[in-house]
Each structure stands twice: as C-alpha cells, then as structure tokens.
Short mmCIF file of C-alpha atoms and ligand atoms in Angstrom, two decimals:
data_model
loop_
_atom_site.label_atom_id
_atom_site.label_comp_id
_atom_site.label_asym_id
_atom_site.label_seq_id
_atom_site.Cartn_x
_atom_site.Cartn_y
_atom_site.Cartn_z
CA MET A 1 91.67 100.47 123.42
CA LEU A 2 95.21 99.36 123.04
CA GLU A 3 94.44 95.76 122.06
CA ASP A 4 91.86 96.75 119.36
CA ILE A 5 94.20 99.43 117.91
CA LEU A 6 97.07 96.96 117.67
CA ALA A 7 95.02 94.02 116.38
CA GLY A 8 93.36 96.17 113.74
CA GLY A 9 96.53 98.05 112.93
CA ALA A 10 98.63 94.96 112.53
CA SER A 11 96.07 93.40 110.23
CA ALA A 12 95.97 96.65 108.10
CA LEU A 13 99.71 96.36 107.75
CA GLY A 14 99.42 92.72 106.75
CA ILE A 15 101.14 91.44 109.92
CA ARG A 16 100.02 88.38 111.78
CA LEU A 17 100.83 88.78 115.44
CA PRO A 18 101.89 85.69 117.33
CA ASP A 19 100.04 84.34 120.38
CA GLY A 20 100.59 86.42 123.48
CA ALA A 21 101.68 89.50 121.49
CA LEU A 22 98.77 91.72 122.55
CA ARG A 23 99.34 90.80 126.21
CA ARG A 24 103.00 91.65 125.78
CA TYR A 25 102.32 94.98 124.16
CA ARG A 26 100.02 95.83 127.07
CA GLN A 27 102.67 94.90 129.62
CA TYR A 28 105.28 96.76 127.67
CA LEU A 29 103.19 99.92 127.43
CA ASP A 30 102.47 99.85 131.17
CA ALA A 31 106.17 99.48 131.88
CA LEU A 32 107.07 102.31 129.53
CA LEU A 33 104.53 104.70 131.01
CA SER A 34 105.38 103.95 134.57
CA ALA A 35 109.17 104.22 134.05
CA ASN A 36 108.42 107.46 132.23
CA GLU A 37 107.44 108.98 135.59
CA ALA A 38 110.98 108.44 136.83
CA PHE A 39 112.92 109.38 133.72
CA ASN A 40 112.13 110.43 130.20
CA LEU A 41 111.57 107.52 127.85
CA THR A 42 108.77 108.86 125.64
CA ALA A 43 107.05 112.19 125.09
CA ILE A 44 103.87 110.23 124.26
CA GLU A 45 101.88 109.50 127.33
CA ASP A 46 98.48 108.93 125.88
CA GLU A 47 97.86 105.16 125.54
CA ASP A 48 96.20 105.17 122.16
CA ARG A 49 98.78 107.50 120.66
CA ALA A 50 101.66 105.40 122.09
CA ALA A 51 100.09 102.29 120.57
CA ARG A 52 100.07 103.97 117.18
CA LEU A 53 103.14 106.17 117.20
CA HIS A 54 105.42 103.58 118.83
CA PHE A 55 104.11 100.05 118.32
CA LEU A 56 102.36 100.45 115.00
CA ASP A 57 105.25 102.52 113.72
CA ALA A 58 107.59 99.62 114.55
CA LEU A 59 105.18 97.17 112.92
CA GLY A 60 105.22 99.47 109.88
CA LEU A 61 108.92 98.69 109.51
CA ALA A 62 108.22 94.95 109.92
CA SER A 63 105.54 95.22 107.17
CA ARG A 64 108.14 96.65 104.75
CA PHE A 65 111.10 94.42 105.68
CA ASP A 66 110.89 90.93 107.17
CA LEU A 67 113.20 90.58 110.10
CA SER A 68 112.01 87.30 111.46
CA GLY A 69 114.85 84.82 112.18
CA LYS A 70 117.44 87.54 111.68
CA SER A 71 120.09 88.96 114.02
CA VAL A 72 119.17 92.55 114.57
CA ILE A 73 120.75 95.46 116.49
CA ASP A 74 118.63 98.53 117.42
CA VAL A 75 121.04 101.44 117.62
CA GLY A 76 119.90 104.14 120.11
CA ALA A 77 116.97 101.96 121.22
CA GLY A 78 115.94 104.31 124.02
CA GLY A 79 112.68 102.88 125.44
CA GLY A 80 112.93 100.03 122.91
CA ILE A 81 111.39 101.33 119.70
CA PRO A 82 111.59 99.76 117.20
CA GLY A 83 113.62 96.81 118.56
CA LEU A 84 111.57 95.53 121.49
CA ALA A 85 108.32 96.15 119.70
CA LEU A 86 109.60 94.20 116.70
CA LYS A 87 110.70 91.33 118.92
CA ILE A 88 107.14 90.92 120.34
CA ALA A 89 105.88 90.48 116.70
CA ALA A 90 108.80 88.20 115.72
CA PRO A 91 110.16 86.42 118.84
CA ASP A 92 112.58 84.30 116.67
CA MET A 93 114.50 87.43 115.86
CA GLU A 94 117.89 87.55 117.67
CA LEU A 95 117.81 90.99 119.18
CA THR A 96 120.48 93.36 120.56
CA LEU A 97 119.34 96.69 122.09
CA LEU A 98 122.04 99.30 122.28
CA ASP A 99 121.83 102.63 124.01
CA ALA A 100 124.32 105.18 125.43
CA ALA A 101 122.16 105.82 128.50
CA ALA A 102 122.63 103.36 131.33
CA LYS A 103 119.11 104.00 132.80
CA LYS A 104 117.48 103.19 129.50
CA VAL A 105 119.53 100.00 129.09
CA ASP A 106 118.53 98.95 132.58
CA PHE A 107 114.81 99.56 131.74
CA LEU A 108 115.19 97.50 128.52
CA SER A 109 116.76 94.70 130.25
CA ARG A 110 114.16 94.54 133.04
CA THR A 111 111.32 94.91 130.59
CA ALA A 112 112.59 92.24 128.15
CA LYS A 113 112.92 89.88 131.13
CA ALA A 114 109.37 90.68 132.38
CA LEU A 115 108.01 89.99 128.83
CA GLU A 116 109.98 86.71 128.76
CA LEU A 117 111.81 87.74 125.62
CA SER A 118 115.48 87.27 125.09
CA ALA A 119 117.32 90.38 124.17
CA HIS A 120 120.96 91.29 124.55
CA CYS A 121 120.87 94.78 126.19
CA VAL A 122 124.05 96.74 125.80
CA TRP A 123 125.18 99.96 127.39
CA GLY A 124 127.59 101.81 125.12
CA ARG A 125 128.17 104.25 122.34
CA ALA A 126 127.59 102.95 118.83
CA GLU A 127 130.73 104.64 117.48
CA GLU A 128 132.78 102.72 120.05
CA LEU A 129 131.11 99.31 119.89
CA GLY A 130 131.14 99.46 116.12
CA ARG A 131 134.91 99.18 116.26
CA GLU A 132 134.92 96.08 118.50
CA PRO A 133 135.23 92.69 116.78
CA ALA A 134 132.39 91.19 118.92
CA TYR A 135 129.98 93.68 117.24
CA ARG A 136 131.50 94.68 113.99
CA GLU A 137 129.83 93.24 110.89
CA ARG A 138 128.04 90.68 113.05
CA TYR A 139 124.36 91.48 112.32
CA ASP A 140 121.93 90.73 109.49
CA ALA A 141 120.33 94.08 110.12
CA ALA A 142 120.75 97.33 112.03
CA VAL A 143 117.59 99.34 112.72
CA SER A 144 117.25 102.80 114.17
CA ARG A 145 114.68 105.57 114.79
CA ALA A 146 115.06 109.15 115.93
CA VAL A 147 118.78 109.07 116.72
CA ALA A 148 120.60 111.27 114.14
CA ARG A 149 120.45 112.67 110.62
CA LEU A 150 120.96 109.84 108.09
CA ASN A 151 124.57 110.79 106.99
CA ALA A 152 125.73 110.60 110.68
CA LEU A 153 123.48 107.71 111.55
CA ALA A 154 124.87 105.63 108.71
CA GLU A 155 128.34 105.93 110.19
CA LEU A 156 126.97 104.72 113.59
CA CYS A 157 124.97 101.83 112.10
CA MET A 158 126.75 100.47 109.00
CA PRO A 159 129.77 99.02 110.87
CA PHE A 160 127.47 96.58 112.71
CA VAL A 161 126.00 95.06 109.53
CA ARG A 162 127.55 92.05 107.82
CA VAL A 163 128.16 92.27 104.05
CA GLY A 164 124.95 91.25 102.37
CA GLY A 165 122.92 92.53 105.38
CA HIS A 166 120.85 95.70 105.66
CA PHE A 167 120.67 98.96 107.64
CA LEU A 168 117.02 100.05 107.96
CA ALA A 169 116.57 103.72 108.93
CA MET A 170 113.09 104.83 110.03
CA LYS A 171 112.51 108.33 108.74
CA ALA A 172 109.78 110.90 108.15
CA ALA A 173 108.03 111.27 104.81
CA ASP A 174 109.70 114.59 104.12
CA SER A 175 113.22 113.07 104.14
CA ASP A 176 114.12 113.35 100.42
CA GLN A 177 116.87 115.83 101.00
CA GLU A 178 118.22 113.96 104.03
CA MET A 179 118.37 110.79 101.97
CA GLU A 180 120.13 112.40 98.98
CA GLU A 181 122.63 114.12 101.30
CA ALA A 182 123.47 110.75 102.90
CA ARG A 183 124.25 108.90 99.64
CA PRO A 184 128.03 109.67 99.57
CA ALA A 185 128.34 108.69 103.28
CA ILE A 186 126.47 105.38 102.69
CA GLU A 187 128.73 104.58 99.76
CA LYS A 188 131.89 105.40 101.67
CA LEU A 189 130.71 103.04 104.44
CA GLY A 190 130.24 100.13 102.07
CA GLY A 191 126.55 100.44 101.25
CA ARG A 192 124.01 101.57 98.78
CA LEU A 193 120.57 103.07 99.26
CA ALA A 194 118.68 100.20 97.62
CA ASP A 195 115.10 101.33 98.25
CA VAL A 196 112.79 103.66 100.15
CA ARG A 197 109.67 101.98 101.38
CA GLU A 198 106.66 103.81 102.74
CA TYR A 199 103.71 103.03 104.99
CA THR A 200 101.02 104.97 106.73
CA ILE A 201 100.64 104.33 110.42
CA PRO A 202 97.15 102.76 110.73
CA GLY A 203 94.61 105.03 112.37
CA THR A 204 96.55 108.14 111.47
CA ASP A 205 97.51 110.04 108.38
CA ILE A 206 101.17 109.86 109.20
CA LEU A 207 103.27 108.66 106.30
CA ARG A 208 106.59 107.08 107.28
CA ARG A 209 109.58 105.78 105.47
CA VAL A 210 112.16 103.08 105.72
CA ALA A 211 115.50 103.68 103.94
CA VAL A 212 116.65 100.22 103.00
CA ILE A 213 120.46 100.33 102.80
CA GLU A 214 122.26 97.28 101.55
CA LYS A 215 125.75 96.54 102.75
CA THR A 216 127.71 95.68 99.61
CA ALA A 217 131.32 95.84 100.96
CA PRO A 218 133.07 95.88 104.30
CA THR A 219 133.11 99.28 106.09
CA PRO A 220 136.65 100.70 105.86
CA GLU A 221 138.55 100.35 109.13
CA ARG A 222 138.71 104.10 109.75
CA TYR A 223 134.99 104.24 110.37
CA PRO A 224 133.17 104.93 112.61
CA ARG A 225 135.09 108.03 113.74
CA ARG A 226 134.58 109.65 117.15
CA TRP A 227 131.20 111.39 117.63
CA ALA A 228 132.77 114.85 117.62
CA ALA A 229 134.27 114.16 114.25
CA ILE A 230 131.10 112.68 112.81
CA GLN A 231 129.16 115.72 113.94
CA LYS A 232 131.75 118.19 112.80
CA ARG A 233 132.14 116.78 109.29
CA ALA A 234 129.58 114.27 108.06
CA LEU A 235 130.93 111.91 105.34
N1 SAM B 301 114.89 104.86 119.18
C1 SAM B 301 114.03 105.29 120.27
C2 SAM B 301 112.73 105.88 119.78
O1 SAM B 301 112.59 106.08 118.58
O2 SAM B 301 111.81 106.03 120.61
C3 SAM B 301 114.84 106.35 121.06
C4 SAM B 301 115.10 107.64 120.38
S1 SAM B 301 115.90 108.81 121.46
C5 SAM B 301 115.37 110.35 120.77
C6 SAM B 301 117.56 108.67 120.96
C7 SAM B 301 118.35 107.60 121.69
O3 SAM B 301 119.59 107.37 121.08
C8 SAM B 301 118.64 107.99 123.17
O4 SAM B 301 118.18 107.03 124.07
C9 SAM B 301 120.19 108.10 123.22
O5 SAM B 301 120.75 107.73 124.48
C10 SAM B 301 120.61 107.21 122.08
N2 SAM B 301 121.89 107.55 121.45
C11 SAM B 301 122.19 108.73 120.88
N3 SAM B 301 123.49 108.73 120.40
C12 SAM B 301 123.93 107.44 120.61
C13 SAM B 301 125.20 106.76 120.33
N4 SAM B 301 126.14 107.38 119.71
N5 SAM B 301 125.27 105.47 120.69
C14 SAM B 301 124.30 104.81 121.36
N6 SAM B 301 123.09 105.41 121.65
C15 SAM B 301 122.89 106.73 121.30
#
C-alpha cells in the first residue's frame, strides 16, 4: 500500500518525512491518477509503481542533495515530478514549477493549493523565461527529469541558477555517454559537472543518477538560444 511503500522507502533512503507527508502523497497520487483520465500526465497508473517510480525517485534526489530551505525551479515539471514530490518532503523549500503546457500548469496549481503547499506555478518555455530578469540566475537550484538530453537540458536549466547554485539533472544509470557529451555545453553555460550521485529506488532494482552541476560563472547572455537552435546544434 502507498503509505507503507513510501514510509519504508523514505527510511531506506535516509529521509525523515515531515508530519502530514504521507497524507499529502496519497492526495497527490489520487489527483494525478484522476487528472490522468482527462489528459496525459503519467504513463504509470498502478498505485504502487507510481509511488516508487515517481515519489521515491524524487526522494532519491533529495537523499543525494539537500534542497530544504532552498529556492528551487523544476524545469518541465509536467505532473510535478520531482518538484511537488520534493516539496511534500521539504515544505520549507521555495518552489517554482515551470511547464510549457498550460493544462499541466493548471493541474499543478490546483494540486499545490489542495495540498496546502505554496508553489509558484508558471506557464512558459524555459528558453524564454531563462532570458527574463525575474527568473534569470535567481534560484539556488534547478531540477529536471525526463525533459531533454543533458546537453540541451543544460541550456534550458543553467540560466535559472545563481552563481554558486546547482543544476541537478535526474538521469538513468546508463547515462555515461550523455554526461560526457554534455561537458562542453555545461562549461560554456558557466558550470562544471561536479559529481554524479547514484541511488536505487527502494523496492526496485532501478539504479538512478543525479548529475550535480555547479554554477561557477554567470551564463553568457547569448544563452539560452531558441529551442530550434538548441535542437539543431547542441553546445
Ligand atoms: N518532469 C516530469 C516527469 O518526470 O514526470 C514531466 C516529464 S514530461 C516527459 C516533459 C515535460 O517537459 C512536459 O510536461 C513538457 O511540457 C515539458 N517541457 C518540454 N520542453 C519544455 C520547455 N522548453 N520549457 C518548459 N517545459 C518544457
């Protein structure tokens, strides 16, 4: 059952969930699955699998990088993974959820409200908002899962991160080549691949990775480029 999977999984990852977290995860999962009937938010409809592959995956990130008390933007949040799932575990995080799909942003905004969690839900394209002073280099961390290959994703995410902050990309275990290929892009964007941290999603044998990218210098003004240019020629 969801509550047992999450309580056991969080403890296996070394995470202490705050009061009310299990109730919120239950409410969040119900909202995800029922909104999924109207539009596609997740391919995973089985409750136990969703608990593991969505919520425990997000907690895996939290187990490898402490985001509590930080300002965090989730780029391409979709149904809210990892951002909203992280916020349940660390309500003192200052969260922005960004997505290009209006319906998804509307879902995120309604769900955060129902969960009584504050989250700034923004409809827009990362490569456009990343050029705006209100968003550029404003965050302690950018997080992202399942949005693009790392070299392109870095161009979408790095502009949001303040110098000294981090971009945390959730990737599969077999991402060595993707990480190597992204190094030049990360450097051009003012960062360095500082670490790659791994975790196994509790209750599965799925090994996952977090690329920890440190922002060491401001991102040059010419980035991010338009999406067509990013896709056509990755940095
Ligand atoms: N991160 C969520 C997860 O792991 O479940 C959603 C992943 S979904 C496959 C990719 C999401 O990224 C979609 O909701 C899409 O609208 C959003 N997206 C793709 N490109 C984007 C961009 N340039 N700016 C903002 N959102 C974008």
